[in-house]
mmCIF file of C-alpha atoms in Angstrom:
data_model
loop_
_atom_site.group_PDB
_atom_site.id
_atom_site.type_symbol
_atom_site.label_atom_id
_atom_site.label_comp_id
_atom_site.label_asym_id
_atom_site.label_seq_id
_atom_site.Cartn_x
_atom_site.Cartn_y
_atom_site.Cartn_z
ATOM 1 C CA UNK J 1 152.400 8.230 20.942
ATOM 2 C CA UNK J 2 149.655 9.608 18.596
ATOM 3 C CA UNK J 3 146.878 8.191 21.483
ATOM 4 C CA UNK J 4 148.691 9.728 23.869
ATOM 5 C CA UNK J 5 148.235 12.506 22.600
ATOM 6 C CA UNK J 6 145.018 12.288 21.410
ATOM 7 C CA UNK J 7 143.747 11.194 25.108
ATOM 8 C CA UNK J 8 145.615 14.321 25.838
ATOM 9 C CA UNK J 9 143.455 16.658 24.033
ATOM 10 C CA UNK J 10 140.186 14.731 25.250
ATOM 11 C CA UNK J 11 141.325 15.890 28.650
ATOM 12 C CA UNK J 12 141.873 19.641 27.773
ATOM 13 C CA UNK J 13 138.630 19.414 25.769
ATOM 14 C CA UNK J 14 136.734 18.047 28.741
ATOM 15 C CA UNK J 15 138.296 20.332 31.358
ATOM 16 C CA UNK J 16 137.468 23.459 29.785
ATOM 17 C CA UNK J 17 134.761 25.297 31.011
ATOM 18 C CA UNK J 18 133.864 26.469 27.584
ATOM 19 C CA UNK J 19 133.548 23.067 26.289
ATOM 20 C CA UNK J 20 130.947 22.531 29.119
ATOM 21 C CA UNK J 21 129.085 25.463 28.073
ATOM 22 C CA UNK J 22 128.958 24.876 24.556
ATOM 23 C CA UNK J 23 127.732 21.516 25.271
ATOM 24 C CA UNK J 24 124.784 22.536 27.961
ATOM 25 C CA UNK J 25 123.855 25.776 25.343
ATOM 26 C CA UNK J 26 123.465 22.498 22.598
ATOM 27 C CA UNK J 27 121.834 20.235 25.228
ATOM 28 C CA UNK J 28 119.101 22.257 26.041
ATOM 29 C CA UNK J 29 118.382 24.053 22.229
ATOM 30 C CA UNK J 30 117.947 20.004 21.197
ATOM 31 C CA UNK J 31 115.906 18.889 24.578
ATOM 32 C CA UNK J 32 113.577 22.351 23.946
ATOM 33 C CA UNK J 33 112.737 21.505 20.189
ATOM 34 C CA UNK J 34 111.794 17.776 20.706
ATOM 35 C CA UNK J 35 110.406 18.380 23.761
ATOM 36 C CA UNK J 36 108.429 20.572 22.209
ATOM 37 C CA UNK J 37 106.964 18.032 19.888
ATOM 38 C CA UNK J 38 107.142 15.385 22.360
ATOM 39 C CA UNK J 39 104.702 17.766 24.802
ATOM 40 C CA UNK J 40 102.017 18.622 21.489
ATOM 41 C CA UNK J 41 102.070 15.168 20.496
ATOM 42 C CA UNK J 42 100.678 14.417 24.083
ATOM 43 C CA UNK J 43 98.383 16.989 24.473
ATOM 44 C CA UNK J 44 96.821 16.706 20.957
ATOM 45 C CA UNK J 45 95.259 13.441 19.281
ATOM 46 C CA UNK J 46 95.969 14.446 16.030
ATOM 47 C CA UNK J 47 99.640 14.979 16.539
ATOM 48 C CA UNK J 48 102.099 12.222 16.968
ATOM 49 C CA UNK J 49 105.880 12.230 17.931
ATOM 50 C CA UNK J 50 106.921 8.660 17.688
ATOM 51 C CA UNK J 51 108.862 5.898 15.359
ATOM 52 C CA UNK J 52 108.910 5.493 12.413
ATOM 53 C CA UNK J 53 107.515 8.982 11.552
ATOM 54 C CA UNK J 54 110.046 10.760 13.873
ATOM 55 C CA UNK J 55 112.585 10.159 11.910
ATOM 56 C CA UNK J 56 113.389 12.914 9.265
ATOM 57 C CA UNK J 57 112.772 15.287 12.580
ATOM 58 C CA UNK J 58 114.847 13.496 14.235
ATOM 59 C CA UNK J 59 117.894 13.458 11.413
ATOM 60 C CA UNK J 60 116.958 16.578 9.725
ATOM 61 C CA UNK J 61 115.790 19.773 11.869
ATOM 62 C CA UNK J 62 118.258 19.719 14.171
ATOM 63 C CA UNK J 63 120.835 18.629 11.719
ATOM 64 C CA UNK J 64 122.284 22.075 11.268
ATOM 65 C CA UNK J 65 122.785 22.380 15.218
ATOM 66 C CA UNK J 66 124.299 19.591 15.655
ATOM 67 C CA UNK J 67 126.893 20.823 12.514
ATOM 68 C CA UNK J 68 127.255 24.401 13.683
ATOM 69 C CA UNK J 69 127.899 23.044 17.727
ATOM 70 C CA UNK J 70 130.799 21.017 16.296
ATOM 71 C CA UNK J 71 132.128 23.530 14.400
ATOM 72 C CA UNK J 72 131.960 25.926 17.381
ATOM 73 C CA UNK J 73 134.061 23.046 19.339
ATOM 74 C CA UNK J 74 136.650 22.420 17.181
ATOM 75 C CA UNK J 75 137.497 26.032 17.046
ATOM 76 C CA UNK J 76 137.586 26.693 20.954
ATOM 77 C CA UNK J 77 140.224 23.624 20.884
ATOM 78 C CA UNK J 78 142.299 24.336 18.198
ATOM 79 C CA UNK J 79 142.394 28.415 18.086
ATOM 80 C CA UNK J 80 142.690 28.560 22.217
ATOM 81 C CA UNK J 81 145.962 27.134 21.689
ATOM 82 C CA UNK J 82 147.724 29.828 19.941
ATOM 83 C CA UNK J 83 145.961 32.176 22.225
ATOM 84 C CA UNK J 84 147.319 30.587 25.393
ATOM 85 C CA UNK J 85 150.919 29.686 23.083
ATOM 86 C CA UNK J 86 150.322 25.929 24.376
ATOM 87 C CA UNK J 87 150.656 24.668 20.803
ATOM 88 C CA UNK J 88 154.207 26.677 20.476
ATOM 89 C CA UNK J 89 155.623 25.060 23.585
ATOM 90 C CA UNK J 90 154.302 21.805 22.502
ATOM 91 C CA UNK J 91 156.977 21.848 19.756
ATOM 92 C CA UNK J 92 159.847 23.321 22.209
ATOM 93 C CA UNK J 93 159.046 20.581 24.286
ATOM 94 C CA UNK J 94 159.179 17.988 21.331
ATOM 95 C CA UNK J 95 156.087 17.173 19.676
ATOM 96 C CA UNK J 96 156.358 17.345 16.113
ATOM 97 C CA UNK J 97 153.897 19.378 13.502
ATOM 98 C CA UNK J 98 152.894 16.313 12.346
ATOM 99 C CA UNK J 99 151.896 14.804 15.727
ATOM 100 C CA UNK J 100 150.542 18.200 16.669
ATOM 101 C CA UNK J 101 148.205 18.279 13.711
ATOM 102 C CA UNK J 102 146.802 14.419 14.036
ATOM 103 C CA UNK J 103 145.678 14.937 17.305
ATOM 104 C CA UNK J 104 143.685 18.048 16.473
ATOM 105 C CA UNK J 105 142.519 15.932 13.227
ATOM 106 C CA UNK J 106 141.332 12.739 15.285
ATOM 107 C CA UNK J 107 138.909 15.505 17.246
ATOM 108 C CA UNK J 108 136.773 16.370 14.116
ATOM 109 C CA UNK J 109 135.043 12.624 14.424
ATOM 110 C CA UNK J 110 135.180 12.427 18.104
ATOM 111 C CA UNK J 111 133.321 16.129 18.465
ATOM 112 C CA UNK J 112 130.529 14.780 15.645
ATOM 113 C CA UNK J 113 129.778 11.534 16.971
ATOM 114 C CA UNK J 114 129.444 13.466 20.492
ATOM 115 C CA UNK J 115 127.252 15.893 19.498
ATOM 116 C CA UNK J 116 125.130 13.731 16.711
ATOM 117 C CA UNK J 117 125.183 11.311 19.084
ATOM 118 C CA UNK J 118 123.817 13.022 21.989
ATOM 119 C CA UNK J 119 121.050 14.318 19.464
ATOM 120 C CA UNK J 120 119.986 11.199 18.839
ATOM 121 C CA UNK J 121 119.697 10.319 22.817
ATOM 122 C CA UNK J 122 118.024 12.899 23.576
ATOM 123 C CA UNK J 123 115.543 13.013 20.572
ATOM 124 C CA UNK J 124 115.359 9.320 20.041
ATOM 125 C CA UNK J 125 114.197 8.426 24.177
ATOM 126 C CA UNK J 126 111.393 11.106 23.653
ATOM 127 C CA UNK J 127 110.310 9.643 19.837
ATOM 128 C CA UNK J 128 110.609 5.951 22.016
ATOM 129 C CA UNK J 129 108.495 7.512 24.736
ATOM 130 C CA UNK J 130 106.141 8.515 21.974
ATOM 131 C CA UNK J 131 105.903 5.428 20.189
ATOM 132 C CA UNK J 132 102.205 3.682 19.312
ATOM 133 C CA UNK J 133 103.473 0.344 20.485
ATOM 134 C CA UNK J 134 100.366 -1.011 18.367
ATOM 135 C CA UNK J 135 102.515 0.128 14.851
ATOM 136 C CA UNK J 136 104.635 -3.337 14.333
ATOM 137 C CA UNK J 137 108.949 -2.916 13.319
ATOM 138 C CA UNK J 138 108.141 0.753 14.170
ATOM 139 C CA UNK J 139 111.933 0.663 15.490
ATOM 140 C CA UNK J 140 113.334 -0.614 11.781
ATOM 141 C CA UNK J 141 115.876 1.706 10.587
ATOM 142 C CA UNK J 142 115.552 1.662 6.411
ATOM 143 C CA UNK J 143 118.151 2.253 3.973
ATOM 144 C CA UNK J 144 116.965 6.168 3.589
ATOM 145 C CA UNK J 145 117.172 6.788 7.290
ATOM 146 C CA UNK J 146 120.441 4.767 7.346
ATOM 147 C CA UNK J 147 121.952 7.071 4.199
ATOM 148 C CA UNK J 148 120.715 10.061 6.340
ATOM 149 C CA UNK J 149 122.682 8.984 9.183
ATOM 150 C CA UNK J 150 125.568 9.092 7.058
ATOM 151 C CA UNK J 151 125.026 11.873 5.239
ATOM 152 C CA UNK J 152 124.707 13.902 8.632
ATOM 153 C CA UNK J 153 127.841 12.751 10.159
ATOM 154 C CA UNK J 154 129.652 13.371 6.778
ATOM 155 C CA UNK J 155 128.062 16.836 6.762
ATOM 156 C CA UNK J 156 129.188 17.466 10.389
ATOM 157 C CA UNK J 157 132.673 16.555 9.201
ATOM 158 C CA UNK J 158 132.852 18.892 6.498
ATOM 159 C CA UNK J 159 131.618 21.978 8.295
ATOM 160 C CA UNK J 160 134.034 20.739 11.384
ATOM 161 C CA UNK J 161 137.139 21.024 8.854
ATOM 162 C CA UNK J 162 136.075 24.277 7.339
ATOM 163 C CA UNK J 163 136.517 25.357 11.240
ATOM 164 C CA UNK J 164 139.775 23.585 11.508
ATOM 165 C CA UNK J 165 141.159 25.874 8.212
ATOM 166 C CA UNK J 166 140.333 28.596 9.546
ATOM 167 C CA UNK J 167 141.575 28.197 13.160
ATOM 168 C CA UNK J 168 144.713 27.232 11.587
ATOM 169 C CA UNK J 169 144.714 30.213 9.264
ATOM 170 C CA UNK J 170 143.584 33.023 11.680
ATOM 171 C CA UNK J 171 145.023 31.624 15.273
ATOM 172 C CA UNK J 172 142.708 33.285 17.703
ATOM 173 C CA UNK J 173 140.014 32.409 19.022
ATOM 174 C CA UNK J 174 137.383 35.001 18.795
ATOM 175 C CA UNK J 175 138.564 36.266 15.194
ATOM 176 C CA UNK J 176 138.608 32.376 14.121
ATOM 177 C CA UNK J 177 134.813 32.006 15.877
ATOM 178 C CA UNK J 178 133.782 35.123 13.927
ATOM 179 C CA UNK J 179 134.677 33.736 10.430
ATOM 180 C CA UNK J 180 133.768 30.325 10.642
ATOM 181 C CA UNK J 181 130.136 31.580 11.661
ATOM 182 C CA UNK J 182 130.101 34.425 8.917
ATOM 183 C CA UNK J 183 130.994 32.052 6.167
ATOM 184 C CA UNK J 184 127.584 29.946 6.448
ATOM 185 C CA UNK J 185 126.152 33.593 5.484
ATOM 186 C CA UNK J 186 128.979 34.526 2.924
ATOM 187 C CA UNK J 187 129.167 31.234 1.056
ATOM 188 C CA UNK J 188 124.950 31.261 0.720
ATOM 189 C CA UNK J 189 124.688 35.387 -0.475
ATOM 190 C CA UNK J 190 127.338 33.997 -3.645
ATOM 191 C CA UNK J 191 125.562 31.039 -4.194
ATOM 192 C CA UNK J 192 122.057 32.681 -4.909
ATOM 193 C CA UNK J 193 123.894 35.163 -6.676
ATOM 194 C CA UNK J 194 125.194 32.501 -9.169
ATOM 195 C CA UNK J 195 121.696 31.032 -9.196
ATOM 196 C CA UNK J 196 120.286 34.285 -10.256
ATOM 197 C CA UNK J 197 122.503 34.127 -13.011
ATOM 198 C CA UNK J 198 121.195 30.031 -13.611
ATOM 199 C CA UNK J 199 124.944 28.987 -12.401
ATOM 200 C CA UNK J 200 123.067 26.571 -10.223
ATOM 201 C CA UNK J 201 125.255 23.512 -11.155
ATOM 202 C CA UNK J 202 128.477 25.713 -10.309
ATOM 203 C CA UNK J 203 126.410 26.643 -7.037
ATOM 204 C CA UNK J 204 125.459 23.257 -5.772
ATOM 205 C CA UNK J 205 129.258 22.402 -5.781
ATOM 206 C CA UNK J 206 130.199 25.337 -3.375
ATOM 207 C CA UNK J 207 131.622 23.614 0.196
ATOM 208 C CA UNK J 208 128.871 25.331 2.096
ATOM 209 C CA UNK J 209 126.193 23.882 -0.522
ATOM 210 C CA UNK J 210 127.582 20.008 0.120
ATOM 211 C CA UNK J 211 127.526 20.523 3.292
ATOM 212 C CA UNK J 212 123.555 21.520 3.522
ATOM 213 C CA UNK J 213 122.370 18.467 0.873
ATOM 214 C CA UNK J 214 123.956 16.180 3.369
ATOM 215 C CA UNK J 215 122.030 17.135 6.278
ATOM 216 C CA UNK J 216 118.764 17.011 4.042
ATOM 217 C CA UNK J 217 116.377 13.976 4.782
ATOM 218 C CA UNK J 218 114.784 14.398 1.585
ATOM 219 C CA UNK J 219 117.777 13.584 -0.404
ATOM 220 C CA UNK J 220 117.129 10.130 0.291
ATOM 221 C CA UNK J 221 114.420 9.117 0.176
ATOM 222 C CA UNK J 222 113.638 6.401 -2.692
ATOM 223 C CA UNK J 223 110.227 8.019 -4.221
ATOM 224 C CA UNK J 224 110.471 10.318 -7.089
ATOM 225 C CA UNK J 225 110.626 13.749 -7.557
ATOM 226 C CA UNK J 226 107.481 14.697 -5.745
ATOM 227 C CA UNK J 227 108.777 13.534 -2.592
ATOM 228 C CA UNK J 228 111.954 15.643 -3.155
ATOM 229 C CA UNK J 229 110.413 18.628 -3.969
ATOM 230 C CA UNK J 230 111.669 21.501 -2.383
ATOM 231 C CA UNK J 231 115.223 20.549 -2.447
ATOM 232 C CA UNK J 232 118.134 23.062 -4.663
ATOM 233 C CA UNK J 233 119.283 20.206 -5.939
ATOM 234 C CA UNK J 234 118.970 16.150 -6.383
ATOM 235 C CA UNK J 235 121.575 14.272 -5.718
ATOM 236 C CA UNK J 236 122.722 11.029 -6.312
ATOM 237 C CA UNK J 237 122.990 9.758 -2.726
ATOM 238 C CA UNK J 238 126.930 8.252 -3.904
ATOM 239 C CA UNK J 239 128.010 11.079 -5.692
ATOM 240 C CA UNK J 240 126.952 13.523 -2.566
ATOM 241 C CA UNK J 241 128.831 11.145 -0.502
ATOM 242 C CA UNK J 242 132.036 11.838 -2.730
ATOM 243 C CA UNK J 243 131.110 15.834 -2.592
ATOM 244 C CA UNK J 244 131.424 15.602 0.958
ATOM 245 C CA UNK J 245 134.579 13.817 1.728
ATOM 246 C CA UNK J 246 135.890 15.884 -1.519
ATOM 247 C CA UNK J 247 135.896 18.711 0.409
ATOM 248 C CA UNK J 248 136.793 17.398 3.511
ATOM 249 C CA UNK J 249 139.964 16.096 1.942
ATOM 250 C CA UNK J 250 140.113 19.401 0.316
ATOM 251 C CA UNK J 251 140.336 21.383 4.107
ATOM 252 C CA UNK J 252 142.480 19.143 5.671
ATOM 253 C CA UNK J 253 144.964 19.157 3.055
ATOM 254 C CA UNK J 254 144.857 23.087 3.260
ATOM 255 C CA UNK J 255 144.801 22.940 7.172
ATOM 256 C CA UNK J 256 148.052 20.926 6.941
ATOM 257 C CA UNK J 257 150.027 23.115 4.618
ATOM 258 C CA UNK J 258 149.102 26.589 6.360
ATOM 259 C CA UNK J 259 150.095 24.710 9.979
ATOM 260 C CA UNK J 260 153.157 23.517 8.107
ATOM 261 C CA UNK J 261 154.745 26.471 6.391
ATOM 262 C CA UNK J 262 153.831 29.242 8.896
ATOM 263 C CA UNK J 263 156.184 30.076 12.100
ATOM 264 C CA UNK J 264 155.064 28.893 15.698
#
């Protein structure tokens, strides 16, 4: 029943037109910043866009695209249906809450591997393209690019339930949109308040926070601190791990309860 469903919401997903929109708007930000390197690295002999350098570009400046896509995603699904009242007749009609609510939650991984994954098509054939085919096991993926990979998706996941909260909590569309966007800006004004007042452990645990060391290359790599300069704060790649899914646990568990106890 639950696949049903789920297959269910793939198909509304893929035959709205803002889901197509959203996706072309993401497809050609990503395309015009590699491509971008891709064309310099062609035109210029001291610039190169291939393997193994392309890496942290590849899993690190576009990271917070691919995030803020996904969240955009999940809340044109999930808010659009109390707009159009499709999620109230789903439960005249005999769907339970419960079945209701895992459908929406199996789209949080099936939106980030989508859009991560089509990041790393797109930017991954032009780094290939770019390649010195002279640099041997240039196509070896290491233990730091492997945690990255990880730490993106995870990162993706946590801003995606964030946007399931509050689609759940404010049940329209536009409104829900709004918020989700404005909290990026809200949650980072109260964190470098609380730095200013050296609160920077508290700080570094805010959702918002998490969510940003995850999508940072840098946090890790295996050198020492000079290689991690510039980051707020170093974190054991394990622990950040934890953080994440923390607070991913954390929104779901809230998403659940305010879909729950509040009227159709």
């Amino acid at each position: 029943m639950i696949w049903t469903l789920y297959r269910m919401e793939l198909f509304k997903l893929v035959k709205r037109l803002a889901s197509w929109v959203t996706y072309l708007s993401y497809g050609v930000l990503i395309v015009m910043l590699y491509g971008s390197f891709y064309y310099n690295a062609l035109k210029s002999k001291f610039a190169y866009f291939g393997f193994p350098n392309a890496w942290q570009a590849i899993l690190e400046l576009s990271a917070p695209v691919v995030s803020t896509f996904s969240a955009v995603l999940i809340v044109q699904a999930v808010a659009s249906e109390f707009d159009w009242r499709t999620s109230r007749q789903n439960i005249i009609d005999g769907m339970s809450k419960r079945q209701w609510f895992t459908a929406k939650l199996l789209l949080l991984p099936t939106v980030a591997v989508f859009f991560f994954g089509s990041e790393l098509i797109y930017s991954g054939t032009l780094a290939w393209l770019g390649t010195d085919p002279e640099i041997e096991n240039a196509f070896a993926i290491t233990s730091t690019q492997l945690h990255a990979i990880i730490g993106v998706f995870i990162g993706v996941l946590c801003y995606s339930s964030i946007a399931l909260l509050v689609s759940l909590s404010v049940r329209s569309t536009g409104p829900a949109l709004g918020i989700t966007l404005i909290y990026q800006v809200f949650e980072n004004i109260t964190t470098r308040t609380l730095r200013g007042f050296d609160l920077d452990r508290l700080a570094d645990w805010f959702p918002f926070q998490v969510h940003l060391a995850l999508l940072k290359y840098n946090q890790y790599l295996t050198a020492g601190a000079e290689a991690k300069r510039g980051l707020e704060h170093v974190w054991d790649t394990n622990l950040l791990f934890v953080a994440g899914f923390g607070w991913i646990a954390v929104f779901l568990t809230a998403s659940w309860l305010v879909y729950r106890n509040r009227d159709l």
